[in-house]
XYZ file of C-alpha atoms in Angstrom:
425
model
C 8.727 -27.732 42.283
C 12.267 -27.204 42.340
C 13.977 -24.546 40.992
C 17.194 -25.066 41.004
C 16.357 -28.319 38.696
C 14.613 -25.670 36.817
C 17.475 -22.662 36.846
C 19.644 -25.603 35.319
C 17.322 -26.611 32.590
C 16.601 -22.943 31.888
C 20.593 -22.468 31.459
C 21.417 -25.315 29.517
C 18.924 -24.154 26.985
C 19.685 -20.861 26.658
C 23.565 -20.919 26.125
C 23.133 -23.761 23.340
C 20.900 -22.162 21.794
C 22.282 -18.367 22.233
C 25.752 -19.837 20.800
C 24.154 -21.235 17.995
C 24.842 -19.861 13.930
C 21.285 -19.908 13.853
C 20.229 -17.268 16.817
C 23.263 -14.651 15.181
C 21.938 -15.322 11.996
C 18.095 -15.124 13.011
C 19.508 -11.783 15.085
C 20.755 -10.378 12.293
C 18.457 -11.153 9.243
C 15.310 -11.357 11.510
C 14.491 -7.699 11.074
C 15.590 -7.454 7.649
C 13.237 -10.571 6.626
C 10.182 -8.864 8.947
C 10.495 -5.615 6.889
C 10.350 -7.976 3.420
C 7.205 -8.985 4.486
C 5.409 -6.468 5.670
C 6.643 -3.661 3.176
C 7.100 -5.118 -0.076
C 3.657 -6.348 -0.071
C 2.873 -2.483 0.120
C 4.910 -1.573 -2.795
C 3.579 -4.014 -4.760
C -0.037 -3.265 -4.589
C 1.395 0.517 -4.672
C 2.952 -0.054 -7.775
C 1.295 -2.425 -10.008
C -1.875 -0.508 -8.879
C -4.775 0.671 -11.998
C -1.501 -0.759 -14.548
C -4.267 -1.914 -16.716
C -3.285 -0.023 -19.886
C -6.938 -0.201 -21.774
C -8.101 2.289 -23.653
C -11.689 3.220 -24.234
C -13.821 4.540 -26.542
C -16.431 6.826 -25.053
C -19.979 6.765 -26.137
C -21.270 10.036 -25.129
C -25.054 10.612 -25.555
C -25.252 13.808 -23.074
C -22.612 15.251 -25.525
C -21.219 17.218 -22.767
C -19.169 14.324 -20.421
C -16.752 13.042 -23.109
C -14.622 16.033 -23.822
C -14.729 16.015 -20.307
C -13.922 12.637 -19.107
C -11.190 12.309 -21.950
C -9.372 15.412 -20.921
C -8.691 13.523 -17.681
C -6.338 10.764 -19.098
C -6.142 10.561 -22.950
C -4.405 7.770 -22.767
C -7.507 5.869 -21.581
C -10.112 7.568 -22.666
C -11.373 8.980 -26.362
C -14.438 9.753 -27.486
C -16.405 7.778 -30.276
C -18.890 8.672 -32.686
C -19.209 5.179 -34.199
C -22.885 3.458 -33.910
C -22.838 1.247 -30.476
C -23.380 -1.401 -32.788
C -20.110 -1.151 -34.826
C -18.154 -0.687 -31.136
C -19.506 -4.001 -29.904
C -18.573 -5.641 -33.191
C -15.087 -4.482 -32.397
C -14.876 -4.828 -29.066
C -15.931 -8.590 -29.826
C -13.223 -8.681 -33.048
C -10.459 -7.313 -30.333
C -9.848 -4.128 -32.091
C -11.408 -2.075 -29.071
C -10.524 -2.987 -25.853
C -14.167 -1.861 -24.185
C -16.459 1.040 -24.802
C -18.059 3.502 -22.079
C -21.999 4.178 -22.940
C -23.112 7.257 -21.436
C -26.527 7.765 -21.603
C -28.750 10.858 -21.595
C -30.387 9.845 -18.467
C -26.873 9.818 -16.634
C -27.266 13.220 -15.455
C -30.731 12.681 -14.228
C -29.475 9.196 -12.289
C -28.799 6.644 -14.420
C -26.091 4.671 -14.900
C -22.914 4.556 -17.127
C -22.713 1.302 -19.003
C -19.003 -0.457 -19.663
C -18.655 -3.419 -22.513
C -15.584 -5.193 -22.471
C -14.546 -8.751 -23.278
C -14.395 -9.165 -19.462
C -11.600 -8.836 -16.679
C -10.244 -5.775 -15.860
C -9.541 -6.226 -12.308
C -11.147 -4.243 -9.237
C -8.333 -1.447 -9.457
C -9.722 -0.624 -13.117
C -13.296 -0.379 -12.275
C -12.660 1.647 -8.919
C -10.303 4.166 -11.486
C -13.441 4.195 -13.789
C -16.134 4.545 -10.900
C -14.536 7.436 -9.975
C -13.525 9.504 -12.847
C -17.322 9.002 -14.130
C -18.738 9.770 -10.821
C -16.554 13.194 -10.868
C -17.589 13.962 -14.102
C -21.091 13.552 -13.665
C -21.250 15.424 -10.137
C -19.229 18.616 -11.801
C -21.830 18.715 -14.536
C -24.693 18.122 -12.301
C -23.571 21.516 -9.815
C -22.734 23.323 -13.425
C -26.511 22.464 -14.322
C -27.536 23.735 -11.131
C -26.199 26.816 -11.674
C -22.942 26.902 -9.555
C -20.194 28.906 -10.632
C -17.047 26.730 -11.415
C -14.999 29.160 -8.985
C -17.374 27.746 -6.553
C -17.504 24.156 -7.495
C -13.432 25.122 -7.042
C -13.602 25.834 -3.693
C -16.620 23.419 -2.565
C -14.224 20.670 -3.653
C -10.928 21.998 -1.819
C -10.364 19.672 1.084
C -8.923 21.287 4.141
C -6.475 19.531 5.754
C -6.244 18.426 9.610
C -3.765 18.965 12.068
C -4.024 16.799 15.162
C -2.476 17.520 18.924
C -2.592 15.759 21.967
C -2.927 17.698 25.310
C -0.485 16.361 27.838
C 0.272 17.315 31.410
C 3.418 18.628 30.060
C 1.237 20.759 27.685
C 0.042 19.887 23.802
C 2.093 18.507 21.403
C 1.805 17.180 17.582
C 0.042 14.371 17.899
C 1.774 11.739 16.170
C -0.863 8.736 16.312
C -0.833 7.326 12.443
C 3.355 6.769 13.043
C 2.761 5.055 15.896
C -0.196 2.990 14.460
C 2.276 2.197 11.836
C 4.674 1.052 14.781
C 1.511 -0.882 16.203
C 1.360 -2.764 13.840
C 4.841 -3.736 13.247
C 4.785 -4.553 17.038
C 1.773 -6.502 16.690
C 2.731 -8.118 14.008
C 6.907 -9.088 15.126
C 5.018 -10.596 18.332
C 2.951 -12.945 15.997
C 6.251 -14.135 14.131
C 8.021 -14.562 17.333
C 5.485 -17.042 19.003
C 4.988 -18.977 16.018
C 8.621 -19.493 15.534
C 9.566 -20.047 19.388
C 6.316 -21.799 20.038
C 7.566 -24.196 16.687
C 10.758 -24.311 18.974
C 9.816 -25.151 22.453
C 7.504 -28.288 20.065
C 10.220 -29.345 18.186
C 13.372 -29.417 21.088
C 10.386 -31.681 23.157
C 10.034 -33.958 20.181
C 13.988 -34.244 19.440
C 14.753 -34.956 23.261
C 12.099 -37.666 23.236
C 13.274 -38.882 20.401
C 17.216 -39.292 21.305
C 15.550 -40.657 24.788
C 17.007 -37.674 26.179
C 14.149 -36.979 27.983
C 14.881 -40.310 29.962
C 17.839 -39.370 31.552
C 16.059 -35.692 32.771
C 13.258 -37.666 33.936
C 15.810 -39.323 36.263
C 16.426 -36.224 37.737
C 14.004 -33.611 37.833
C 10.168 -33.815 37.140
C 8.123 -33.686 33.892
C 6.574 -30.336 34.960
C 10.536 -28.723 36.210
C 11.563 -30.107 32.412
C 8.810 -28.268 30.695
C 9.159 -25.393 32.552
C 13.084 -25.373 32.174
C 13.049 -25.295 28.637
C 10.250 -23.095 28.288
C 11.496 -20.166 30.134
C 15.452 -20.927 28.452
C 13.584 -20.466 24.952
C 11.314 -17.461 26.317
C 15.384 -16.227 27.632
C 16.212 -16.284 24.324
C 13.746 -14.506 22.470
C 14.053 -11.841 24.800
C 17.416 -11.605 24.122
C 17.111 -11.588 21.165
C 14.122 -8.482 21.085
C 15.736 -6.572 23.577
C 19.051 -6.613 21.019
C 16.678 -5.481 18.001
C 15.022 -2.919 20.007
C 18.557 -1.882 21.050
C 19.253 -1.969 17.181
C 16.380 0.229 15.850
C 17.211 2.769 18.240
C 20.940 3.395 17.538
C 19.642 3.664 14.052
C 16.830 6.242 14.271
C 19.842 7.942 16.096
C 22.155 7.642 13.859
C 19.376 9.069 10.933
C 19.386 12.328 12.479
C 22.560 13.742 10.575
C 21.326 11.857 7.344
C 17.928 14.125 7.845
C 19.079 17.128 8.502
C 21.611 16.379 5.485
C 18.155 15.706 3.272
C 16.082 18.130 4.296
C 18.962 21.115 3.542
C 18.929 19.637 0.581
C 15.260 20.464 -0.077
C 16.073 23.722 1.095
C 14.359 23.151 5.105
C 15.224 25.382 7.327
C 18.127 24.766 8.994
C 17.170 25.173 12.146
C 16.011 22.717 14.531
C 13.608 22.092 12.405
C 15.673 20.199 9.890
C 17.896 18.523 12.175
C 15.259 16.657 14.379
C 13.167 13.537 12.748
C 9.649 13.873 12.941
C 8.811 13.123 16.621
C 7.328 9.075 16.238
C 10.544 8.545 14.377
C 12.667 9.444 17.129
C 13.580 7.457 19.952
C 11.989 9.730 22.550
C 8.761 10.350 20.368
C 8.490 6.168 20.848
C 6.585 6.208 24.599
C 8.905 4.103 27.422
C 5.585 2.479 28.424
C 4.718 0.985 24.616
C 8.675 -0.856 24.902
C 7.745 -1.996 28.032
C 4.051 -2.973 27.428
C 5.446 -4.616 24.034
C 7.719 -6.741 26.011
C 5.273 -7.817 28.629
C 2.543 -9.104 26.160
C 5.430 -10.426 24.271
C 6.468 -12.706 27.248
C 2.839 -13.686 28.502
C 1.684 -14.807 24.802
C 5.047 -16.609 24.407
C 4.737 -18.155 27.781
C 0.750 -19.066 27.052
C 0.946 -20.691 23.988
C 4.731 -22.380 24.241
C 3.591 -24.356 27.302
C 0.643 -25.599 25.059
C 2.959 -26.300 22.163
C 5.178 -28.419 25.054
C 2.488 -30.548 25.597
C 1.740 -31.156 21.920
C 5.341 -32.009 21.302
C 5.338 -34.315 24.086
C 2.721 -36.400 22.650
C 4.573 -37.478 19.619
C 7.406 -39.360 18.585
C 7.916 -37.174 15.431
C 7.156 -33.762 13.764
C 5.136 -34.690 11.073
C 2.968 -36.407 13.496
C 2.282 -32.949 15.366
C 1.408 -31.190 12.009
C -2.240 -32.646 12.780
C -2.458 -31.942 16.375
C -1.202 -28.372 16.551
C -4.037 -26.187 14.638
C -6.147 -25.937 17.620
C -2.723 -23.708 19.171
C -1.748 -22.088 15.783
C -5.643 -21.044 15.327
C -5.482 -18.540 17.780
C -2.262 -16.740 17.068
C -2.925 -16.152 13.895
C -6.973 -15.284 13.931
C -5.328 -11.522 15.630
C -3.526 -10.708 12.436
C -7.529 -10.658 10.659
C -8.052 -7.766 12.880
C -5.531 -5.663 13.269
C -6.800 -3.185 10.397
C -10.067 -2.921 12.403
C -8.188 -2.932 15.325
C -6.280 0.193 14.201
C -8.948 1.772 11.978
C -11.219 2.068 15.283
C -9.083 0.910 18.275
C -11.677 2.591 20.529
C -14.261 0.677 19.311
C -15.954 -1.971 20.953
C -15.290 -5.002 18.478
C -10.960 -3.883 19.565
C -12.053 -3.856 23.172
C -13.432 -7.202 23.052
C -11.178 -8.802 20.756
C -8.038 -6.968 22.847
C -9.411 -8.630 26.218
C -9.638 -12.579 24.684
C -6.649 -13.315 26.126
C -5.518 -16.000 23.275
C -5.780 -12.372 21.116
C -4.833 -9.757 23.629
C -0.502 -10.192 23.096
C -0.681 -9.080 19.271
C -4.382 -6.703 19.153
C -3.924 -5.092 22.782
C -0.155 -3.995 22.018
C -1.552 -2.546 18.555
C -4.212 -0.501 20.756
C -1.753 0.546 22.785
C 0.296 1.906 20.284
C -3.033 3.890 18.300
C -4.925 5.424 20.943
C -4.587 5.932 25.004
C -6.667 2.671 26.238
C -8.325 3.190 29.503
C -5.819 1.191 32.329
C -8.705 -0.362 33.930
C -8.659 -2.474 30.315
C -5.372 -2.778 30.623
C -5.476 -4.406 34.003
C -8.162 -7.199 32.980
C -5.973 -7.927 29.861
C -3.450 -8.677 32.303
C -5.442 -10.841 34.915
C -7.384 -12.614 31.974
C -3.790 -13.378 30.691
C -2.523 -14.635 34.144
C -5.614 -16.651 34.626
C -5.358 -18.299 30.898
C -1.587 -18.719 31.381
C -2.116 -20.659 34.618
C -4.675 -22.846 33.247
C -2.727 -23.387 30.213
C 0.286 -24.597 32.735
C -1.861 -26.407 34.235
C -3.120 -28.257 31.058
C -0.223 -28.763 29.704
C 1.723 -30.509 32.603
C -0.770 -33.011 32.667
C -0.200 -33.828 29.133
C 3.483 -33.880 29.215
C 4.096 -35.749 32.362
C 1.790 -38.787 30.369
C 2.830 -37.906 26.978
C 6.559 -38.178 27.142
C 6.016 -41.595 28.329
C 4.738 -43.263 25.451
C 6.321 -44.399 22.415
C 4.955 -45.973 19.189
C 1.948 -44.084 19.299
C -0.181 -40.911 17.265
C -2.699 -39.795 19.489
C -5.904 -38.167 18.639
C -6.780 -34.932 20.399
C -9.283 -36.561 22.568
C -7.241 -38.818 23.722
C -4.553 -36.151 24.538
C -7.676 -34.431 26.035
C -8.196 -37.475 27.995
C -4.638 -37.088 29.250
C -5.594 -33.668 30.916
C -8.342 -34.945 32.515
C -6.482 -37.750 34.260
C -2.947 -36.830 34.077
């Protein structure tokens, strides 16, 4: 192979497309648009959470839960001394929105009993679950003979500090923040191979298309072409991540006046105490080795999967023709985003060990583990050799594909026949 066909491939591609409108305004907007999607979402459910405004009636045949359960939100809850039969009459009429039967036996282990016309939503029933269940259990430990200063104090949590012992010393552990930031990794490196991968496709495709390709195949081989514009593109979106990471940080500096000024507001101390953001805010409380581990499996899943999306755009004359061929690459990249929850919930666990070592999975769930717990670096190490093995066969792969597939014209190939292409390309 040579490089210097290569170098100039890489080049051309990276200052058209770093001079674009579209890479200042993708620069610009890209965070803005990432933190749409994965926050509003979150104050959504947060907000239209339990709105279901329906108000019971509470048939209470212990005669001691009602008062009870009603003194917990009277705005959903009132007790009823009409005959069940009259409250399913107007339940049915749509006078009553539902009724809550309460049977004597509750106390002893039987169920509560809700009528409604149906619907609801899982919100409403969780609300319900649990206001009855408290109910019930307070009456239960009253029956038992507890005194309700005890039940008091049996029912105070206690809450849990968390430190991590360094070789520095121990400090506040901060490992929900940068879970949080995990997952914002995780989930910016999913975005940024779909849309790069979707780029690498689609500048193949155009080039074939204006017969540009042609003329490079004049010059330089199929494999030196794919490569070329592979790495420009991979050039790029580094740029542009290192420029957002650049970004976030002069901002979490720039919040530290604007938290001090809030927290003398609330009347913080105002001592160092109010002037420093919480430690996984602040740029130093963000590890070096997360930025750099970010970057890496940002690179190798970018490199992995836009070689593969190369040889899919080299197979076709036109995009809408790739739309069938591409799911077997897209599959992959976005089965990760299933599991980060898991991944984060329990990222010692051995379903995130496996899943973080599939190499297809490993740039979006091993970053997360990285950022929620202190993975082991012998796992870190096969992540990385199971990555430069799949990279290498997906290089491999893929050349073979493009050096046929930007040779034919007037064609929609099946994927075994672009399988076929590997075998004897």
């Amino acid at each position: 192979m040579n490089w210097n066909k290569v170098g100039i491939i890489l080049l051309r591609e990276y200052t058209v497309r770093v001079r674009s409108r579209g890479f200042l305004v993708g620069t610009l907007l890209g965070p803005l648009g990432l933190l749409l999607i994965l926050v509003v979402p979150v104050l959504v459910t947060l907000w239209t959470q339990d709105t279901s405004r329906r108000r019971l009636a509470v048939l209470d045949a212990t005669g001691r839960l009602g008062p009870e359960l009603v003194s917990r939100d009277t705005a959903r809850y009132y007790v009823s001394h009409e005959p069940e039969s009259a409250l399913r009459e107007a339940v049915r009429s749509g006078r009553v929105d539902g009724y809550l039967l309460l049977p004597p036996d509750v106390l002893q282990g039987g169920r509560a009993h809700l009528y409604t016309r149906g619907g609801g939503g899982l919100a409403f029933r969780e609300r319900l679950e649990a206001d009855v269940s408290e109910v019930v259990r307070l009456e239960r430990l009253r029956q038992a003979g507890l005194d309700t200063s005890v039940i008091r104090l049996a029912r105070e949590r206690v809450p849990l500090e968390t430190h991590r012992i360094t070789e520095t010393g121990v400090e506040r552990d901060q490992g929900l923040i940068l879970a949080g930031l995990g997952y914002v990794l995780g989930f910016l490196i999913y975005v940024m191979m779909l849309i790069y991968g979707a780029l690498v496709m689609r500048g193949v495709i155009e080039e074939k298309t204006n017969r540009i390709i042609e003329v490079l195949a004049s010059s330089a081989r199929p494999f030196e072409i794919m490569m070329g514009k592979v790495l420009g593109i991979g050039a790029v979106g580094l740029t542009q991540i290192l420029i957002w990471i650049l970004l976030g940080m002069g901002i979490l500096v720039g919040l530290g006046p604007f938290w001090a000024a809030l927290m003398s507001v609330f009347g913080a101390n105002t001592g160092q105490e109010a002037t420093a953001l919480p430690v996984g805010l602040a740029p130093s409380g963000i590890p070096a080795s997360l930025l750099m581990a970010f970057v890496f499996y940002f690179l190798a899943g970018y490199f992995l999967y836009a070689t593969l999306f190369a040889a899919i755009g080299s197979a076709v004359d036109q995009e809408s023709d790739a739309q069938n061929l591409q799911w077997p690459i897209t599959l992959p990249i976005i089965v990760p985003i299933f599991f980060i929850t898991n991944v984060i919930a329990d990222p010692d666990g051995v379903l995130a060990v496996v899943l973080s070592l599939v190499p297809f999975f490993a740039p979006i769930l091993m970053v997360v583990r990285l950022a929620a717990t202190t993975v082991p670096l012998w796992q870190v190490g096969l992540s990385v050799l199971l990555l430069a093995l799949a990279f290498w066969a997906g290089v491999w792969i893929s050349a073979r594909i493009y050096r046929v597939g930007i040779l034919i014209y007037g064609k929609k190939p099946t994927l075994r026949e672009i399988l076929r292409w590997a075998r004897q390309g």
